[in-house]
C-alpha cells in the first residue's frame, strides 16, 4: 500500500529527531542569521538536508518551503507543497532544553492537508490529516471547552498583551513556550485554552499546528479573524489566533488590531 502523506511526515519527523538529538548536548556550530532573524545551528541544517532529500524523493512533484532552504522560485506553481521548520525553538535547543520541535506540513491549494509536530526529547508526536482528526501519540485530542475569556490560560509572548493591541486587555493568565508549533499543539491538546501571536508569523512555524488545532476541533485565523492560507508569495502571515470557537470569538472581539 502506498505511504500516505501523514505516514511520510511521521517517519520523517522521527528521523529528524534522531539526527537532532545526536547534536543535543554536544559541541556544534551556531551562528546568527542576517537581519536579526534569529540563530541557526549545524543541527538545523543537517535536519533540513535530510528532509529535503527524503521528502522530495518521495514526492518529487511537491513544492518546497523551509526556513533553512533558499527560496524556490517555482513553489507557487506546485499543486502541493511541503512547509517545513527543521527545528522550531532553536534557542531552546541551544540552551539544552527539551521544548523544541520539528514542524512538518503539506499544503494543497493553500490549505494544510497533513501535519506533524514532534518533540523527540519529550516523546510527543502530534499528528493530523485533513478530515481524520488530531492525535497525540496515537490518542485523539480535543481543545479546552472553556467559554469565558476572563481567567483563561493563554499561550502568548508578553508584547502581545501591550494595551495598544486591545480595546480592553483581558484578565487572563499568560503562559509561554519557546516553540510556536508546540504552543499550537498544546492548545489542540486542551492543556491551555488559547494561543495568539500578533506579529508577522512565518508559515513554517504554524502550518502543521494549524491543521492539528482544526482537526482537534478548534478555530484558527490570522489576528484579524481571516482564514489562514499557505504558500503565499511572502510566506509571512499577519499573526494568529487559535482556540475553541467561543474563546476565539472573544479574543478577536477584544483585539484592536
PDB file of C-alpha atoms in Angstrom:
ATOM      1  CA  UNK A   1       0.000   0.000   0.000  1.00  0.00           C
ATOM      2  CA  UNK A   2       1.435   3.453  -0.908  1.00  0.00           C
ATOM      3  CA  UNK A   3       2.601   5.549   2.044  1.00  0.00           C
ATOM      4  CA  UNK A   4       0.137   8.319   2.888  1.00  0.00           C
ATOM      5  CA  UNK A   5       1.333  11.894   3.252  1.00  0.00           C
ATOM      6  CA  UNK A   6       0.834  11.737   7.020  1.00  0.00           C
ATOM      7  CA  UNK A   7       2.744   8.457   7.307  1.00  0.00           C
ATOM      8  CA  UNK A   8       5.547  10.053   5.301  1.00  0.00           C
ATOM      9  CA  UNK A   9       5.688  13.081   7.620  1.00  0.00           C
ATOM     10  CA  UNK A  10       5.632  10.948  10.771  1.00  0.00           C
ATOM     11  CA  UNK A  11       8.545   8.833   9.554  1.00  0.00           C
ATOM     12  CA  UNK A  12      10.470  11.948   8.507  1.00  0.00           C
ATOM     13  CA  UNK A  13       9.831  13.599  11.883  1.00  0.00           C
ATOM     14  CA  UNK A  14      11.207  10.559  13.707  1.00  0.00           C
ATOM     15  CA  UNK A  15      14.353  10.624  11.583  1.00  0.00           C
ATOM     16  CA  UNK A  16      14.625  14.383  12.219  1.00  0.00           C
ATOM     17  CA  UNK A  17      14.512  13.672  15.927  1.00  0.00           C
ATOM     18  CA  UNK A  18      17.230  11.043  15.628  1.00  0.00           C
ATOM     19  CA  UNK A  19      19.518  13.495  13.821  1.00  0.00           C
ATOM     20  CA  UNK A  20      18.815  16.471  16.080  1.00  0.00           C
ATOM     21  CA  UNK A  21      19.214  14.605  19.352  1.00  0.00           C
ATOM     22  CA  UNK A  22      22.594  13.406  18.088  1.00  0.00           C
ATOM     23  CA  UNK A  23      23.722  17.035  18.260  1.00  0.00           C
ATOM     24  CA  UNK A  24      21.986  17.808  21.541  1.00  0.00           C
ATOM     25  CA  UNK A  25      24.410  18.176  24.407  1.00  0.00           C
ATOM     26  CA  UNK A  26      27.468  18.082  22.163  1.00  0.00           C
ATOM     27  CA  UNK A  27      29.610  20.787  20.596  1.00  0.00           C
ATOM     28  CA  UNK A  28      28.272  22.120  17.285  1.00  0.00           C
ATOM     29  CA  UNK A  29      28.442  25.271  15.209  1.00  0.00           C
ATOM     30  CA  UNK A  30      25.933  28.061  15.905  1.00  0.00           C
ATOM     31  CA  UNK A  31      25.576  31.445  14.247  1.00  0.00           C
ATOM     32  CA  UNK A  32      23.069  34.277  13.804  1.00  0.00           C
ATOM     33  CA  UNK A  33      21.113  34.817  10.614  1.00  0.00           C
ATOM     34  CA  UNK A  34      21.112  38.155   8.842  1.00  0.00           C
ATOM     35  CA  UNK A  35      18.606  40.909   9.678  1.00  0.00           C
ATOM     36  CA  UNK A  36      18.069  39.665  13.227  1.00  0.00           C
ATOM     37  CA  UNK A  37      16.201  36.570  12.022  1.00  0.00           C
ATOM     38  CA  UNK A  38      17.467  34.507  14.944  1.00  0.00           C
ATOM     39  CA  UNK A  39      20.036  31.764  15.468  1.00  0.00           C
ATOM     40  CA  UNK A  40      20.691  28.688  13.359  1.00  0.00           C
ATOM     41  CA  UNK A  41      22.789  25.655  14.162  1.00  0.00           C
ATOM     42  CA  UNK A  42      24.503  22.811  12.365  1.00  0.00           C
ATOM     43  CA  UNK A  43      21.658  20.638  13.645  1.00  0.00           C
ATOM     44  CA  UNK A  44      19.005  22.756  11.866  1.00  0.00           C
ATOM     45  CA  UNK A  45      20.891  22.413   8.598  1.00  0.00           C
ATOM     46  CA  UNK A  46      21.547  18.683   8.980  1.00  0.00           C
ATOM     47  CA  UNK A  47      17.862  18.005   9.608  1.00  0.00           C
ATOM     48  CA  UNK A  48      16.873  20.246   6.720  1.00  0.00           C
ATOM     49  CA  UNK A  49      19.242  18.471   4.304  1.00  0.00           C
ATOM     50  CA  UNK A  50      17.821  15.069   5.200  1.00  0.00           C
ATOM     51  CA  UNK A  51      14.224  16.257   4.902  1.00  0.00           C
ATOM     52  CA  UNK A  52      14.722  17.932   1.555  1.00  0.00           C
ATOM     53  CA  UNK A  53      16.333  14.826   0.087  1.00  0.00           C
ATOM     54  CA  UNK A  54      13.968  12.251   1.579  1.00  0.00           C
ATOM     55  CA  UNK A  55      10.675  14.097   1.225  1.00  0.00           C
ATOM     56  CA  UNK A  56      11.299  15.408  -2.260  1.00  0.00           C
ATOM     57  CA  UNK A  57      12.443  11.992  -3.400  1.00  0.00           C
ATOM     58  CA  UNK A  58       9.199  10.508  -2.039  1.00  0.00           C
ATOM     59  CA  UNK A  59       7.023  13.256  -3.587  1.00  0.00           C
ATOM     60  CA  UNK A  60       9.012  14.769  -6.484  1.00  0.00           C
ATOM     61  CA  UNK A  61       6.040  16.795  -7.760  1.00  0.00           C
ATOM     62  CA  UNK A  62       5.558  18.601  -4.419  1.00  0.00           C
ATOM     63  CA  UNK A  63       6.982  22.096  -3.925  1.00  0.00           C
ATOM     64  CA  UNK A  64       9.300  23.046  -1.066  1.00  0.00           C
ATOM     65  CA  UNK A  65       9.223  25.827   1.536  1.00  0.00           C
ATOM     66  CA  UNK A  66      11.547  25.586   4.527  1.00  0.00           C
ATOM     67  CA  UNK A  67      13.011  28.041   6.991  1.00  0.00           C
ATOM     68  CA  UNK A  68      16.503  26.746   6.249  1.00  0.00           C
ATOM     69  CA  UNK A  69      16.345  26.433   2.438  1.00  0.00           C
ATOM     70  CA  UNK A  70      16.899  29.076  -0.213  1.00  0.00           C
ATOM     71  CA  UNK A  71      13.587  30.239  -1.732  1.00  0.00           C
ATOM     72  CA  UNK A  72      12.331  28.059  -4.574  1.00  0.00           C
ATOM     73  CA  UNK A  73      11.100  30.191  -7.469  1.00  0.00           C
ATOM     74  CA  UNK A  74       8.682  27.523  -8.704  1.00  0.00           C
ATOM     75  CA  UNK A  75       6.990  26.645  -5.411  1.00  0.00           C
ATOM     76  CA  UNK A  76       3.795  28.569  -6.121  1.00  0.00           C
ATOM     77  CA  UNK A  77       3.202  26.605  -9.295  1.00  0.00           C
ATOM     78  CA  UNK A  78       3.103  23.355  -7.324  1.00  0.00           C
ATOM     79  CA  UNK A  79      -0.309  21.873  -6.531  1.00  0.00           C
ATOM     80  CA  UNK A  80       1.032  20.546  -3.237  1.00  0.00           C
ATOM     81  CA  UNK A  81       3.959  21.773  -1.168  1.00  0.00           C
ATOM     82  CA  UNK A  82       5.986  20.750   1.861  1.00  0.00           C
ATOM     83  CA  UNK A  83       6.183  23.503   4.536  1.00  0.00           C
ATOM     84  CA  UNK A  84       8.997  22.693   6.945  1.00  0.00           C
ATOM     85  CA  UNK A  85      10.625  24.057  10.083  1.00  0.00           C
ATOM     86  CA  UNK A  86      13.531  21.671  10.741  1.00  0.00           C
ATOM     87  CA  UNK A  87      13.843  22.799  14.370  1.00  0.00           C
ATOM     88  CA  UNK A  88      11.272  25.174  15.834  1.00  0.00           C
ATOM     89  CA  UNK A  89      12.601  26.686  19.032  1.00  0.00           C
ATOM     90  CA  UNK A  90      16.279  26.797  18.068  1.00  0.00           C
ATOM     91  CA  UNK A  91      17.146  29.000  21.062  1.00  0.00           C
ATOM     92  CA  UNK A  92      15.665  26.338  23.335  1.00  0.00           C
ATOM     93  CA  UNK A  93      17.699  23.703  21.504  1.00  0.00           C
ATOM     94  CA  UNK A  94      20.911  25.715  22.007  1.00  0.00           C
ATOM     95  CA  UNK A  95      20.139  26.166  25.701  1.00  0.00           C
ATOM     96  CA  UNK A  96      19.851  22.399  26.149  1.00  0.00           C
ATOM     97  CA  UNK A  97      16.126  22.459  26.882  1.00  0.00           C
ATOM     98  CA  UNK A  98      13.689  19.877  25.515  1.00  0.00           C
ATOM     99  CA  UNK A  99      10.908  22.224  24.354  1.00  0.00           C
ATOM    100  CA  UNK A 100      11.915  22.373  20.686  1.00  0.00           C
ATOM    101  CA  UNK A 101      10.076  20.645  17.891  1.00  0.00           C
ATOM    102  CA  UNK A 102      10.128  19.505  14.294  1.00  0.00           C
ATOM    103  CA  UNK A 103       7.214  21.005  12.352  1.00  0.00           C
ATOM    104  CA  UNK A 104       6.353  19.293   9.050  1.00  0.00           C
ATOM    105  CA  UNK A 105       3.298  20.011   6.901  1.00  0.00           C
ATOM    106  CA  UNK A 106       1.856  19.593   3.426  1.00  0.00           C
ATOM    107  CA  UNK A 107      -0.422  22.184   1.823  1.00  0.00           C
ATOM    108  CA  UNK A 108      -2.686  21.709  -1.185  1.00  0.00           C
ATOM    109  CA  UNK A 109      -4.003  24.830  -2.919  1.00  0.00           C
ATOM    110  CA  UNK A 110      -3.276  26.870   0.201  1.00  0.00           C
ATOM    111  CA  UNK A 111      -4.847  24.507   2.761  1.00  0.00           C
ATOM    112  CA  UNK A 112      -2.886  22.229   5.087  1.00  0.00           C
ATOM    113  CA  UNK A 113      -3.762  18.571   4.471  1.00  0.00           C
ATOM    114  CA  UNK A 114      -1.236  16.793   6.718  1.00  0.00           C
ATOM    115  CA  UNK A 115       0.846  17.994   9.626  1.00  0.00           C
ATOM    116  CA  UNK A 116       3.159  16.745  12.360  1.00  0.00           C
ATOM    117  CA  UNK A 117       4.688  18.492  15.372  1.00  0.00           C
ATOM    118  CA  UNK A 118       7.239  16.232  17.043  1.00  0.00           C
ATOM    119  CA  UNK A 119       9.177  16.847  20.260  1.00  0.00           C
ATOM    120  CA  UNK A 120      11.710  13.998  20.363  1.00  0.00           C
ATOM    121  CA  UNK A 121      13.114  14.839  23.812  1.00  0.00           C
ATOM    122  CA  UNK A 122       9.593  14.660  25.258  1.00  0.00           C
ATOM    123  CA  UNK A 123       8.395  11.744  23.118  1.00  0.00           C
ATOM    124  CA  UNK A 124       5.415  13.795  21.880  1.00  0.00           C
ATOM    125  CA  UNK A 125       4.122  13.175  18.353  1.00  0.00           C
ATOM    126  CA  UNK A 126       1.191  15.411  17.435  1.00  0.00           C
ATOM    127  CA  UNK A 127      -0.282  14.491  14.048  1.00  0.00           C
ATOM    128  CA  UNK A 128      -3.299  15.243  11.875  1.00  0.00           C
ATOM    129  CA  UNK A 129      -4.595  14.625   8.360  1.00  0.00           C
ATOM    130  CA  UNK A 130      -7.451  16.663   6.935  1.00  0.00           C
ATOM    131  CA  UNK A 131     -10.798  15.135   7.869  1.00  0.00           C
ATOM    132  CA  UNK A 132      -9.222  12.440  10.073  1.00  0.00           C
ATOM    133  CA  UNK A 133      -8.917  14.112  13.488  1.00  0.00           C
ATOM    134  CA  UNK A 134      -5.878  15.070  15.559  1.00  0.00           C
ATOM    135  CA  UNK A 135      -3.799  12.756  17.706  1.00  0.00           C
ATOM    136  CA  UNK A 136      -1.041  12.771  20.318  1.00  0.00           C
ATOM    137  CA  UNK A 137       0.977   9.555  20.243  1.00  0.00           C
ATOM    138  CA  UNK A 138      -1.988   7.885  18.547  1.00  0.00           C
ATOM    139  CA  UNK A 139      -4.634   9.071  21.032  1.00  0.00           C
ATOM    140  CA  UNK A 140      -7.323  11.569  19.876  1.00  0.00           C
ATOM    141  CA  UNK A 141      -7.063  15.078  21.324  1.00  0.00           C
ATOM    142  CA  UNK A 142      -9.580  17.899  21.752  1.00  0.00           C
ATOM    143  CA  UNK A 143      -9.225  21.537  22.836  1.00  0.00           C
ATOM    144  CA  UNK A 144     -10.381  23.178  26.043  1.00  0.00           C
ATOM    145  CA  UNK A 145     -14.139  23.728  26.409  1.00  0.00           C
ATOM    146  CA  UNK A 146     -13.748  26.911  28.455  1.00  0.00           C
ATOM    147  CA  UNK A 147     -16.279  29.530  27.313  1.00  0.00           C
ATOM    148  CA  UNK A 148     -15.182  32.633  29.246  1.00  0.00           C
ATOM    149  CA  UNK A 149     -12.079  34.649  28.349  1.00  0.00           C
ATOM    150  CA  UNK A 150     -11.588  36.068  31.842  1.00  0.00           C
ATOM    151  CA  UNK A 151      -9.276  33.727  33.709  1.00  0.00           C
ATOM    152  CA  UNK A 152      -8.295  31.726  30.620  1.00  0.00           C
ATOM    153  CA  UNK A 153      -4.796  30.267  30.291  1.00  0.00           C
ATOM    154  CA  UNK A 154      -3.324  31.689  27.089  1.00  0.00           C
ATOM    155  CA  UNK A 155      -0.013  30.961  25.387  1.00  0.00           C
ATOM    156  CA  UNK A 156       1.457  34.228  24.086  1.00  0.00           C
ATOM    157  CA  UNK A 157       4.510  36.433  24.347  1.00  0.00           C
ATOM    158  CA  UNK A 158       4.490  39.378  26.743  1.00  0.00           C
ATOM    159  CA  UNK A 159       4.352  42.053  23.980  1.00  0.00           C
ATOM    160  CA  UNK A 160       1.076  40.549  22.744  1.00  0.00           C
ATOM    161  CA  UNK A 161      -0.633  41.971  25.833  1.00  0.00           C
ATOM    162  CA  UNK A 162       0.530  45.550  25.449  1.00  0.00           C
ATOM    163  CA  UNK A 163      -2.556  47.820  25.715  1.00  0.00           C
ATOM    164  CA  UNK A 164      -2.107  49.179  22.173  1.00  0.00           C
ATOM    165  CA  UNK A 165      -3.206  45.819  20.772  1.00  0.00           C
ATOM    166  CA  UNK A 166      -6.514  45.693  22.625  1.00  0.00           C
ATOM    167  CA  UNK A 167      -9.759  47.593  23.015  1.00  0.00           C
ATOM    168  CA  UNK A 168      -9.633  46.102  26.522  1.00  0.00           C
ATOM    169  CA  UNK A 169      -6.774  43.961  27.803  1.00  0.00           C
ATOM    170  CA  UNK A 170      -8.344  40.704  29.016  1.00  0.00           C
ATOM    171  CA  UNK A 171      -7.739  39.400  32.521  1.00  0.00           C
ATOM    172  CA  UNK A 172      -6.042  36.128  31.654  1.00  0.00           C
ATOM    173  CA  UNK A 173      -3.091  34.030  32.770  1.00  0.00           C
ATOM    174  CA  UNK A 174      -0.286  34.374  30.239  1.00  0.00           C
ATOM    175  CA  UNK A 175       1.979  31.411  29.591  1.00  0.00           C
ATOM    176  CA  UNK A 176       4.850  30.842  27.176  1.00  0.00           C
ATOM    177  CA  UNK A 177       6.684  28.049  25.369  1.00  0.00           C
ATOM    178  CA  UNK A 178       9.679  28.747  23.090  1.00  0.00           C
ATOM    179  CA  UNK A 179       8.369  26.690  20.160  1.00  0.00           C
ATOM    180  CA  UNK A 180       5.407  28.284  18.391  1.00  0.00           C
ATOM    181  CA  UNK A 181       4.498  24.924  16.834  1.00  0.00           C
ATOM    182  CA  UNK A 182       4.372  23.389  20.323  1.00  0.00           C
ATOM    183  CA  UNK A 183       2.102  26.199  21.546  1.00  0.00           C
ATOM    184  CA  UNK A 184      -0.457  25.350  18.877  1.00  0.00           C
ATOM    185  CA  UNK A 185      -0.267  21.656  19.706  1.00  0.00           C
ATOM    186  CA  UNK A 186      -0.739  22.304  23.433  1.00  0.00           C
ATOM    187  CA  UNK A 187      -3.953  24.216  22.735  1.00  0.00           C
ATOM    188  CA  UNK A 188      -5.156  21.420  20.441  1.00  0.00           C
ATOM    189  CA  UNK A 189      -4.498  19.024  23.328  1.00  0.00           C
ATOM    190  CA  UNK A 190      -6.506  21.156  25.771  1.00  0.00           C
ATOM    191  CA  UNK A 191      -3.519  21.842  28.038  1.00  0.00           C
ATOM    192  CA  UNK A 192      -4.094  25.582  27.501  1.00  0.00           C
ATOM    193  CA  UNK A 193      -7.229  27.442  26.483  1.00  0.00           C
ATOM    194  CA  UNK A 194      -5.893  29.539  23.607  1.00  0.00           C
ATOM    195  CA  UNK A 195      -2.815  30.892  21.862  1.00  0.00           C
ATOM    196  CA  UNK A 196      -2.145  34.043  19.937  1.00  0.00           C
ATOM    197  CA  UNK A 197       0.688  35.838  18.247  1.00  0.00           C
ATOM    198  CA  UNK A 198       0.218  39.342  16.874  1.00  0.00           C
ATOM    199  CA  UNK A 199       3.427  39.863  14.927  1.00  0.00           C
ATOM    200  CA  UNK A 200       4.154  38.672  11.387  1.00  0.00           C
ATOM    201  CA  UNK A 201       4.350  34.884  11.548  1.00  0.00           C
ATOM    202  CA  UNK A 202       6.294  32.607   9.211  1.00  0.00           C
ATOM    203  CA  UNK A 203       4.219  29.904   7.556  1.00  0.00           C
ATOM    204  CA  UNK A 204       6.642  27.147   8.591  1.00  0.00           C
ATOM    205  CA  UNK A 205       6.161  27.976  12.272  1.00  0.00           C
ATOM    206  CA  UNK A 206       2.416  27.333  12.249  1.00  0.00           C
ATOM    207  CA  UNK A 207       1.469  25.239   9.204  1.00  0.00           C
ATOM    208  CA  UNK A 208       1.441  21.845  10.936  1.00  0.00           C
ATOM    209  CA  UNK A 209      -0.033  23.200  14.165  1.00  0.00           C
ATOM    210  CA  UNK A 210      -2.909  24.916  12.364  1.00  0.00           C
ATOM    211  CA  UNK A 211      -4.185  21.610  10.989  1.00  0.00           C
ATOM    212  CA  UNK A 212      -3.688  19.854  14.324  1.00  0.00           C
ATOM    213  CA  UNK A 213      -5.741  22.591  16.004  1.00  0.00           C
ATOM    214  CA  UNK A 214      -8.502  22.480  13.401  1.00  0.00           C
ATOM    215  CA  UNK A 215      -8.727  18.690  13.360  1.00  0.00           C
ATOM    216  CA  UNK A 216      -8.888  18.676  17.167  1.00  0.00           C
ATOM    217  CA  UNK A 217     -11.952  20.938  16.900  1.00  0.00           C
ATOM    218  CA  UNK A 218     -10.502  24.414  17.466  1.00  0.00           C
ATOM    219  CA  UNK A 219     -10.863  27.536  15.325  1.00  0.00           C
ATOM    220  CA  UNK A 220      -7.884  29.281  13.737  1.00  0.00           C
ATOM    221  CA  UNK A 221      -7.444  32.602  11.940  1.00  0.00           C
ATOM    222  CA  UNK A 222      -4.983  35.424  11.489  1.00  0.00           C
ATOM    223  CA  UNK A 223      -5.126  38.228  14.071  1.00  0.00           C
ATOM    224  CA  UNK A 224      -7.816  39.994  12.028  1.00  0.00           C
ATOM    225  CA  UNK A 225     -10.076  36.926  12.014  1.00  0.00           C
ATOM    226  CA  UNK A 226      -9.396  35.999   8.375  1.00  0.00           C
ATOM    227  CA  UNK A 227      -8.765  32.382   7.304  1.00  0.00           C
ATOM    228  CA  UNK A 228      -5.147  31.246   7.134  1.00  0.00           C
ATOM    229  CA  UNK A 229      -3.852  30.414   3.649  1.00  0.00           C
ATOM    230  CA  UNK A 230      -0.432  28.967   2.894  1.00  0.00           C
ATOM    231  CA  UNK A 231       2.229  29.041   0.167  1.00  0.00           C
ATOM    232  CA  UNK A 232       1.930  32.797  -0.261  1.00  0.00           C
ATOM    233  CA  UNK A 233       4.473  34.813  -2.290  1.00  0.00           C
ATOM    234  CA  UNK A 234       5.610  36.321   1.022  1.00  0.00           C
ATOM    235  CA  UNK A 235       5.479  33.392   3.474  1.00  0.00           C
ATOM    236  CA  UNK A 236       4.511  35.571   6.418  1.00  0.00           C
ATOM    237  CA  UNK A 237       1.018  35.709   7.870  1.00  0.00           C
ATOM    238  CA  UNK A 238      -0.468  38.552   9.955  1.00  0.00           C
ATOM    239  CA  UNK A 239      -0.373  36.851  13.329  1.00  0.00           C
ATOM    240  CA  UNK A 240      -2.606  34.040  14.510  1.00  0.00           C
ATOM    241  CA  UNK A 241      -5.347  33.126  16.985  1.00  0.00           C
ATOM    242  CA  UNK A 242      -6.167  29.534  17.947  1.00  0.00           C
ATOM    243  CA  UNK A 243      -8.852  28.473  20.442  1.00  0.00           C
ATOM    244  CA  UNK A 244     -12.246  26.862  20.694  1.00  0.00           C
ATOM    245  CA  UNK A 245     -14.974  28.762  18.847  1.00  0.00           C
ATOM    246  CA  UNK A 246     -16.207  30.723  21.882  1.00  0.00           C
ATOM    247  CA  UNK A 247     -12.791  31.918  23.076  1.00  0.00           C
ATOM    248  CA  UNK A 248     -11.614  32.605  19.549  1.00  0.00           C
ATOM    249  CA  UNK A 249     -14.554  34.984  19.024  1.00  0.00           C
ATOM    250  CA  UNK A 250     -13.990  36.699  22.382  1.00  0.00           C
ATOM    251  CA  UNK A 251     -10.274  37.239  21.709  1.00  0.00           C
ATOM    252  CA  UNK A 252     -10.958  38.608  18.249  1.00  0.00           C
ATOM    253  CA  UNK A 253     -13.639  40.966  19.628  1.00  0.00           C
ATOM    254  CA  UNK A 254     -11.261  42.285  22.285  1.00  0.00           C
ATOM    255  CA  UNK A 255      -8.389  42.965  19.890  1.00  0.00           C
ATOM    256  CA  UNK A 256      -7.892  46.434  18.466  1.00  0.00           C
ATOM    257  CA  UNK A 257      -5.644  45.245  15.612  1.00  0.00           C
TER     258      UNK A 257
END
